[in-house]
mmCIF file of C-alpha atoms in Angstrom:
data_model
loop_
_atom_site.group_PDB
_atom_site.id
_atom_site.type_symbol
_atom_site.label_atom_id
_atom_site.label_comp_id
_atom_site.label_asym_id
_atom_site.label_seq_id
_atom_site.Cartn_x
_atom_site.Cartn_y
_atom_site.Cartn_z
ATOM 1 C CA UNK A 1 14.801 11.351 20.916
ATOM 2 C CA UNK A 2 15.809 13.779 18.157
ATOM 3 C CA UNK A 3 15.681 12.872 14.469
ATOM 4 C CA UNK A 4 19.481 12.611 14.447
ATOM 5 C CA UNK A 5 19.537 10.354 17.493
ATOM 6 C CA UNK A 6 16.679 8.326 16.017
ATOM 7 C CA UNK A 7 18.719 7.635 12.905
ATOM 8 C CA UNK A 8 21.736 6.680 15.021
ATOM 9 C CA UNK A 9 19.577 4.374 17.136
ATOM 10 C CA UNK A 10 18.095 2.628 14.106
ATOM 11 C CA UNK A 11 21.507 2.275 12.478
ATOM 12 C CA UNK A 12 23.072 0.784 15.602
ATOM 13 C CA UNK A 13 20.209 -1.618 16.235
ATOM 14 C CA UNK A 14 20.152 -2.683 12.602
ATOM 15 C CA UNK A 15 23.855 -3.494 12.877
ATOM 16 C CA UNK A 16 23.203 -5.464 16.045
ATOM 17 C CA UNK A 17 20.565 -7.536 14.259
ATOM 18 C CA UNK A 18 23.204 -8.929 11.903
ATOM 19 C CA UNK A 19 25.136 -10.513 14.749
ATOM 20 C CA UNK A 20 24.370 -14.157 15.392
ATOM 21 C CA UNK A 21 24.067 -15.247 19.010
ATOM 22 C CA UNK A 22 25.638 -18.586 19.741
ATOM 23 C CA UNK A 23 24.166 -19.442 23.131
ATOM 24 C CA UNK A 24 21.964 -22.521 23.348
ATOM 25 C CA UNK A 25 18.279 -22.642 24.212
ATOM 26 C CA UNK A 26 17.065 -22.845 27.804
ATOM 27 C CA UNK A 27 18.915 -25.524 29.750
ATOM 28 C CA UNK A 28 17.171 -27.507 32.452
ATOM 29 C CA UNK A 29 17.920 -25.597 35.619
ATOM 30 C CA UNK A 30 16.391 -24.666 38.928
ATOM 31 C CA UNK A 31 17.501 -21.058 38.421
ATOM 32 C CA UNK A 32 14.852 -18.518 37.487
ATOM 33 C CA UNK A 33 14.743 -17.042 33.999
ATOM 34 C CA UNK A 34 15.312 -13.300 33.735
ATOM 35 C CA UNK A 35 12.561 -11.722 31.635
ATOM 36 C CA UNK A 36 11.846 -8.250 30.245
ATOM 37 C CA UNK A 37 8.556 -6.900 28.890
ATOM 38 C CA UNK A 38 8.910 -4.519 25.950
ATOM 39 C CA UNK A 39 5.735 -2.502 25.480
ATOM 40 C CA UNK A 40 3.600 -2.114 28.601
ATOM 41 C CA UNK A 41 0.385 -0.646 27.175
ATOM 42 C CA UNK A 42 -2.895 -2.569 26.879
ATOM 43 C CA UNK A 43 -1.728 -6.109 26.182
ATOM 44 C CA UNK A 44 1.664 -5.438 27.740
ATOM 45 C CA UNK A 45 0.084 -5.063 31.171
ATOM 46 C CA UNK A 46 -1.114 -8.647 30.894
ATOM 47 C CA UNK A 47 2.431 -9.697 30.050
ATOM 48 C CA UNK A 48 3.723 -7.966 33.171
ATOM 49 C CA UNK A 49 1.117 -9.591 35.415
ATOM 50 C CA UNK A 50 1.612 -12.938 33.726
ATOM 51 C CA UNK A 51 5.356 -13.015 34.273
ATOM 52 C CA UNK A 52 4.967 -11.943 37.882
ATOM 53 C CA UNK A 53 2.776 -14.988 38.481
ATOM 54 C CA UNK A 54 4.988 -17.381 36.512
ATOM 55 C CA UNK A 55 7.044 -19.777 38.577
ATOM 56 C CA UNK A 56 10.789 -19.756 37.851
ATOM 57 C CA UNK A 57 10.590 -16.403 36.047
ATOM 58 C CA UNK A 58 11.999 -13.156 37.396
ATOM 59 C CA UNK A 59 10.769 -9.955 35.781
ATOM 60 C CA UNK A 60 13.893 -7.833 35.414
ATOM 61 C CA UNK A 61 12.673 -4.971 33.222
ATOM 62 C CA UNK A 62 9.591 -3.199 31.975
ATOM 63 C CA UNK A 63 10.127 -0.998 28.923
ATOM 64 C CA UNK A 64 7.950 1.570 27.181
ATOM 65 C CA UNK A 65 8.433 4.860 25.325
ATOM 66 C CA UNK A 66 5.382 6.336 27.056
ATOM 67 C CA UNK A 67 6.197 7.473 30.579
ATOM 68 C CA UNK A 68 2.582 7.030 31.622
ATOM 69 C CA UNK A 69 2.508 3.392 30.544
ATOM 70 C CA UNK A 70 5.907 2.837 32.112
ATOM 71 C CA UNK A 71 4.785 4.307 35.432
ATOM 72 C CA UNK A 72 1.723 2.053 35.474
ATOM 73 C CA UNK A 73 3.878 -0.999 34.781
ATOM 74 C CA UNK A 74 6.311 0.035 37.507
ATOM 75 C CA UNK A 75 3.447 0.079 40.006
ATOM 76 C CA UNK A 76 2.526 -3.473 39.041
ATOM 77 C CA UNK A 77 6.156 -4.644 39.100
ATOM 78 C CA UNK A 78 8.037 -2.372 41.528
ATOM 79 C CA UNK A 79 11.080 -4.657 41.639
ATOM 80 C CA UNK A 80 11.627 -4.494 37.876
ATOM 81 C CA UNK A 81 13.762 -1.781 36.310
ATOM 82 C CA UNK A 82 11.660 0.694 34.333
ATOM 83 C CA UNK A 83 13.420 1.847 31.150
ATOM 84 C CA UNK A 84 12.414 3.529 27.907
ATOM 85 C CA UNK A 85 15.325 2.268 25.786
ATOM 86 C CA UNK A 86 15.211 -1.416 24.861
ATOM 87 C CA UNK A 87 18.968 -1.403 24.276
ATOM 88 C CA UNK A 88 19.464 -1.470 28.046
ATOM 89 C CA UNK A 89 17.644 -4.791 28.066
ATOM 90 C CA UNK A 90 19.556 -6.201 25.117
ATOM 91 C CA UNK A 91 22.872 -5.394 26.793
ATOM 92 C CA UNK A 92 21.963 -7.051 30.114
ATOM 93 C CA UNK A 93 23.107 -10.680 30.327
ATOM 94 C CA UNK A 94 20.795 -11.307 33.282
ATOM 95 C CA UNK A 95 17.863 -11.160 30.845
ATOM 96 C CA UNK A 96 17.397 -14.475 29.032
ATOM 97 C CA UNK A 97 14.012 -13.783 27.446
ATOM 98 C CA UNK A 98 11.918 -10.857 26.273
ATOM 99 C CA UNK A 99 8.179 -10.527 25.952
ATOM 100 C CA UNK A 100 7.150 -8.125 23.173
ATOM 101 C CA UNK A 101 3.810 -6.284 23.244
ATOM 102 C CA UNK A 102 4.596 -3.228 21.151
ATOM 103 C CA UNK A 103 2.555 -1.937 18.202
ATOM 104 C CA UNK A 104 2.705 -4.333 15.238
ATOM 105 C CA UNK A 105 5.365 -2.452 13.282
ATOM 106 C CA UNK A 106 7.857 -3.025 16.108
ATOM 107 C CA UNK A 107 7.152 -6.751 16.602
ATOM 108 C CA UNK A 108 9.701 -8.221 14.210
ATOM 109 C CA UNK A 109 12.403 -5.527 14.610
ATOM 110 C CA UNK A 110 12.336 -5.911 18.402
ATOM 111 C CA UNK A 111 12.315 -9.707 18.117
ATOM 112 C CA UNK A 112 15.255 -9.706 15.684
ATOM 113 C CA UNK A 113 17.247 -7.458 17.983
ATOM 114 C CA UNK A 114 16.485 -9.685 20.957
ATOM 115 C CA UNK A 115 17.494 -12.839 19.094
ATOM 116 C CA UNK A 116 20.721 -11.217 17.942
ATOM 117 C CA UNK A 117 21.439 -10.299 21.554
ATOM 118 C CA UNK A 118 20.987 -13.917 22.631
ATOM 119 C CA UNK A 119 17.497 -13.642 24.116
ATOM 120 C CA UNK A 120 14.563 -15.994 23.747
ATOM 121 C CA UNK A 121 11.395 -14.295 22.505
ATOM 122 C CA UNK A 122 7.673 -14.271 23.127
ATOM 123 C CA UNK A 123 6.092 -11.901 20.605
ATOM 124 C CA UNK A 124 2.489 -10.805 20.404
ATOM 125 C CA UNK A 125 0.387 -11.524 17.369
ATOM 126 C CA UNK A 126 0.823 -10.841 14.572
ATOM 127 C CA UNK A 127 4.468 -11.813 14.854
ATOM 128 C CA UNK A 128 5.286 -9.624 11.857
ATOM 129 C CA UNK A 129 3.946 -6.603 10.027
ATOM 130 C CA UNK A 130 4.239 -8.355 6.666
ATOM 131 C CA UNK A 131 5.217 -11.716 5.167
ATOM 132 C CA UNK A 132 8.826 -10.723 4.490
ATOM 133 C CA UNK A 133 9.361 -9.786 8.129
ATOM 134 C CA UNK A 134 7.842 -13.080 9.208
ATOM 135 C CA UNK A 135 10.324 -15.004 7.083
ATOM 136 C CA UNK A 136 13.171 -12.938 8.533
ATOM 137 C CA UNK A 137 12.007 -13.872 12.029
ATOM 138 C CA UNK A 138 11.774 -17.591 11.216
ATOM 139 C CA UNK A 139 15.266 -17.522 9.726
ATOM 140 C CA UNK A 140 16.701 -15.619 12.697
ATOM 141 C CA UNK A 141 15.214 -18.111 15.157
ATOM 142 C CA UNK A 142 16.776 -20.994 13.229
ATOM 143 C CA UNK A 143 20.108 -19.218 12.916
ATOM 144 C CA UNK A 144 20.425 -18.276 16.584
ATOM 145 C CA UNK A 145 18.918 -21.443 18.029
ATOM 146 C CA UNK A 146 16.714 -19.380 20.313
ATOM 147 C CA UNK A 147 13.131 -20.147 21.250
ATOM 148 C CA UNK A 148 10.462 -17.949 19.673
ATOM 149 C CA UNK A 149 6.817 -18.231 20.664
ATOM 150 C CA UNK A 150 4.079 -16.426 18.764
ATOM 151 C CA UNK A 151 1.226 -14.937 20.782
ATOM 152 C CA UNK A 152 -1.617 -16.914 19.235
ATOM 153 C CA UNK A 153 -2.633 -18.010 22.702
ATOM 154 C CA UNK A 154 -5.433 -20.266 21.468
ATOM 155 C CA UNK A 155 -2.655 -22.804 20.935
ATOM 156 C CA UNK A 156 -2.228 -22.895 24.724
ATOM 157 C CA UNK A 157 -5.940 -23.253 25.496
ATOM 158 C CA UNK A 158 -6.765 -26.651 26.994
ATOM 159 C CA UNK A 159 -10.322 -26.709 25.643
ATOM 160 C CA UNK A 160 -9.268 -25.752 22.118
ATOM 161 C CA UNK A 161 -6.536 -28.387 22.249
ATOM 162 C CA UNK A 162 -9.171 -30.921 23.324
ATOM 163 C CA UNK A 163 -11.420 -29.871 20.434
ATOM 164 C CA UNK A 164 -8.566 -30.302 17.982
ATOM 165 C CA UNK A 165 -7.865 -33.781 19.309
ATOM 166 C CA UNK A 166 -11.523 -34.665 18.790
ATOM 167 C CA UNK A 167 -11.207 -33.549 15.165
ATOM 168 C CA UNK A 168 -8.101 -35.695 14.773
ATOM 169 C CA UNK A 169 -10.013 -38.628 16.274
ATOM 170 C CA UNK A 170 -12.647 -38.269 13.547
ATOM 171 C CA UNK A 171 -15.586 -37.223 15.724
ATOM 172 C CA UNK A 172 -17.166 -35.353 12.792
ATOM 173 C CA UNK A 173 -15.492 -37.325 10.030
ATOM 174 C CA UNK A 174 -13.057 -35.835 7.555
ATOM 175 C CA UNK A 175 -12.522 -32.104 8.024
ATOM 176 C CA UNK A 176 -12.615 -30.613 4.541
ATOM 177 C CA UNK A 177 -13.561 -26.956 5.047
ATOM 178 C CA UNK A 178 -13.096 -24.472 7.874
ATOM 179 C CA UNK A 179 -14.546 -20.970 8.101
ATOM 180 C CA UNK A 180 -13.035 -18.224 10.245
ATOM 181 C CA UNK A 181 -15.474 -15.562 11.443
ATOM 182 C CA UNK A 182 -14.417 -12.476 13.386
ATOM 183 C CA UNK A 183 -16.947 -9.823 14.381
ATOM 184 C CA UNK A 184 -15.871 -6.690 16.219
ATOM 185 C CA UNK A 185 -17.680 -3.408 16.764
ATOM 186 C CA UNK A 186 -14.983 -0.774 16.512
ATOM 187 C CA UNK A 187 -15.317 2.860 17.531
ATOM 188 C CA UNK A 188 -15.117 5.735 15.084
ATOM 189 C CA UNK A 189 -11.567 7.112 15.380
ATOM 190 C CA UNK A 190 -12.605 10.427 13.875
ATOM 191 C CA UNK A 191 -10.575 12.718 11.691
ATOM 192 C CA UNK A 192 -7.590 14.407 13.262
ATOM 193 C CA UNK A 193 -4.905 16.863 12.269
ATOM 194 C CA UNK A 194 -1.216 16.615 13.187
ATOM 195 C CA UNK A 195 -0.252 18.012 16.578
ATOM 196 C CA UNK A 196 2.726 17.891 18.908
ATOM 197 C CA UNK A 197 3.149 14.527 20.671
ATOM 198 C CA UNK A 198 1.991 14.368 24.300
ATOM 199 C CA UNK A 199 4.518 15.177 26.990
ATOM 200 C CA UNK A 200 6.365 12.081 28.137
ATOM 201 C CA UNK A 201 5.826 10.190 24.895
ATOM 202 C CA UNK A 202 8.956 9.483 22.814
ATOM 203 C CA UNK A 203 7.232 9.593 19.461
ATOM 204 C CA UNK A 204 10.382 9.278 17.352
ATOM 205 C CA UNK A 205 11.332 5.982 18.968
ATOM 206 C CA UNK A 206 7.709 4.836 18.821
ATOM 207 C CA UNK A 207 7.837 5.379 15.045
ATOM 208 C CA UNK A 208 11.005 3.289 14.932
ATOM 209 C CA UNK A 209 11.185 1.491 11.562
ATOM 210 C CA UNK A 210 7.966 3.069 10.250
ATOM 211 C CA UNK A 211 7.857 6.051 7.870
ATOM 212 C CA UNK A 212 8.241 9.403 9.593
ATOM 213 C CA UNK A 213 4.843 11.091 9.854
ATOM 214 C CA UNK A 214 3.615 13.807 12.157
ATOM 215 C CA UNK A 215 1.861 12.759 15.341
ATOM 216 C CA UNK A 216 -1.921 12.449 15.262
ATOM 217 C CA UNK A 217 -4.095 11.705 18.265
ATOM 218 C CA UNK A 218 -6.076 9.057 16.364
ATOM 219 C CA UNK A 219 -3.041 6.981 15.435
ATOM 220 C CA UNK A 220 -1.717 6.776 18.936
ATOM 221 C CA UNK A 221 -2.545 4.234 21.632
ATOM 222 C CA UNK A 222 -4.588 1.348 20.247
ATOM 223 C CA UNK A 223 -5.857 3.300 17.238
ATOM 224 C CA UNK A 224 -2.510 2.601 15.552
ATOM 225 C CA UNK A 225 -4.108 -0.760 14.672
ATOM 226 C CA UNK A 226 -6.059 0.900 11.870
ATOM 227 C CA UNK A 227 -3.121 2.509 10.053
ATOM 228 C CA UNK A 228 -1.116 0.665 7.392
ATOM 229 C CA UNK A 229 2.297 1.800 8.640
ATOM 230 C CA UNK A 230 1.718 0.651 12.221
ATOM 231 C CA UNK A 231 -1.001 -1.994 12.411
ATOM 232 C CA UNK A 232 -2.585 -4.813 10.454
ATOM 233 C CA UNK A 233 -6.282 -4.024 10.838
ATOM 234 C CA UNK A 234 -8.693 -6.463 12.405
ATOM 235 C CA UNK A 235 -7.419 -9.278 10.199
ATOM 236 C CA UNK A 236 -4.095 -9.119 12.011
ATOM 237 C CA UNK A 237 -5.456 -7.918 15.331
ATOM 238 C CA UNK A 238 -8.120 -10.521 16.131
ATOM 239 C CA UNK A 239 -8.737 -12.345 12.868
ATOM 240 C CA UNK A 240 -5.330 -13.972 13.207
ATOM 241 C CA UNK A 241 -6.745 -16.122 16.030
ATOM 242 C CA UNK A 242 -9.724 -17.374 14.024
ATOM 243 C CA UNK A 243 -7.584 -18.042 10.964
ATOM 244 C CA UNK A 244 -5.072 -19.922 13.080
ATOM 245 C CA UNK A 245 -7.764 -22.107 14.642
ATOM 246 C CA UNK A 246 -9.307 -22.794 11.219
ATOM 247 C CA UNK A 247 -5.974 -23.888 9.767
ATOM 248 C CA UNK A 248 -5.217 -25.905 12.889
ATOM 249 C CA UNK A 249 -8.552 -27.673 12.583
ATOM 250 C CA UNK A 250 -7.844 -28.521 8.958
ATOM 251 C CA UNK A 251 -4.425 -29.826 9.903
ATOM 252 C CA UNK A 252 -2.701 -27.852 7.155
ATOM 253 C CA UNK A 253 0.885 -26.656 7.394
ATOM 254 C CA UNK A 254 1.366 -25.103 3.978
ATOM 255 C CA UNK A 255 0.331 -21.573 3.102
ATOM 256 C CA UNK A 256 -1.962 -20.909 0.137
ATOM 257 C CA UNK A 257 -0.380 -19.751 -3.101
ATOM 258 C CA UNK A 258 -3.110 -17.180 -3.672
ATOM 259 C CA UNK A 259 -5.625 -15.306 -1.503
ATOM 260 C CA UNK A 260 -8.673 -13.352 -2.681
ATOM 261 C CA UNK A 261 -10.289 -10.697 -0.513
ATOM 262 C CA UNK A 262 -13.028 -8.098 -0.964
ATOM 263 C CA UNK A 263 -14.276 -5.454 1.429
ATOM 264 C CA UNK A 264 -14.487 -1.781 2.235
ATOM 265 C CA UNK A 265 -15.368 0.876 4.793
ATOM 266 C CA UNK A 266 -19.108 0.842 5.367
ATOM 267 C CA UNK A 267 -19.614 1.990 8.949
ATOM 268 C CA UNK A 268 -17.460 4.979 9.834
ATOM 269 C CA UNK A 269 -16.330 8.016 7.885
ATOM 270 C CA UNK A 270 -13.041 8.395 9.704
ATOM 271 C CA UNK A 271 -9.282 8.236 9.173
ATOM 272 C CA UNK A 272 -9.035 4.460 9.467
ATOM 273 C CA UNK A 273 -7.129 3.036 6.500
ATOM 274 C CA UNK A 274 -8.190 -0.604 6.774
ATOM 275 C CA UNK A 275 -11.568 -1.999 5.678
ATOM 276 C CA UNK A 276 -14.103 -2.374 8.476
ATOM 277 C CA UNK A 277 -15.786 -5.173 6.516
ATOM 278 C CA UNK A 278 -13.850 -7.815 4.641
ATOM 279 C CA UNK A 279 -14.290 -11.317 3.269
#
């Protein structure tokens, strides 16, 4: 996609996001639900396999801007249409729900577009790239009346649900404090210089709503997590699960008015922009 076409795409999709969809949420029916997976890389592959094994769901589309990822998804789901432009999905009335597993910076934009097009949404964690986007998503879900599920899958875990019920039953008394602890050993992403994007990778569309920067091999697949414009670091990547469980255990629904954090980069001298150690 050229820079000119990229601007046109973003303008048209932004306009679409302002349209409110009036259809109701899923009605009880024996008919299968048409689903599309947007983003078929690492986590997206699990979405594809998951929908294929889900009763009453029919995987209609797989979508990715990387032809390699798209080809792999097409092998897993040969009956699904393989497309690189999510607008084809948004325009298809046979799709009632989308499953979003893109890089973080595309989570909310893709979800807003899907809601505006009348689709229900499952979106990977974190549901937004920042707090403002998260509020936009909550408001859009309320406005459209569509179902939105956030990919903090611990909420669907039977054993974690059982543990939470035990806390509610007072097994350990009053729960006053919860600590979230996330430990990951991440690889050194090195230091890279801008190069041309790989063949078959639509980098302009991948950038989407993010600032336009030249392609670098160490802010590409998965390593985008460690760049401010595209990811949310380990706090948003895995820490979101621990924080969610801690808040769930406390039974709190309100967000704090102030958060204090300290940290830094102590392990790798690389291009990563987020702290590798943080409290």
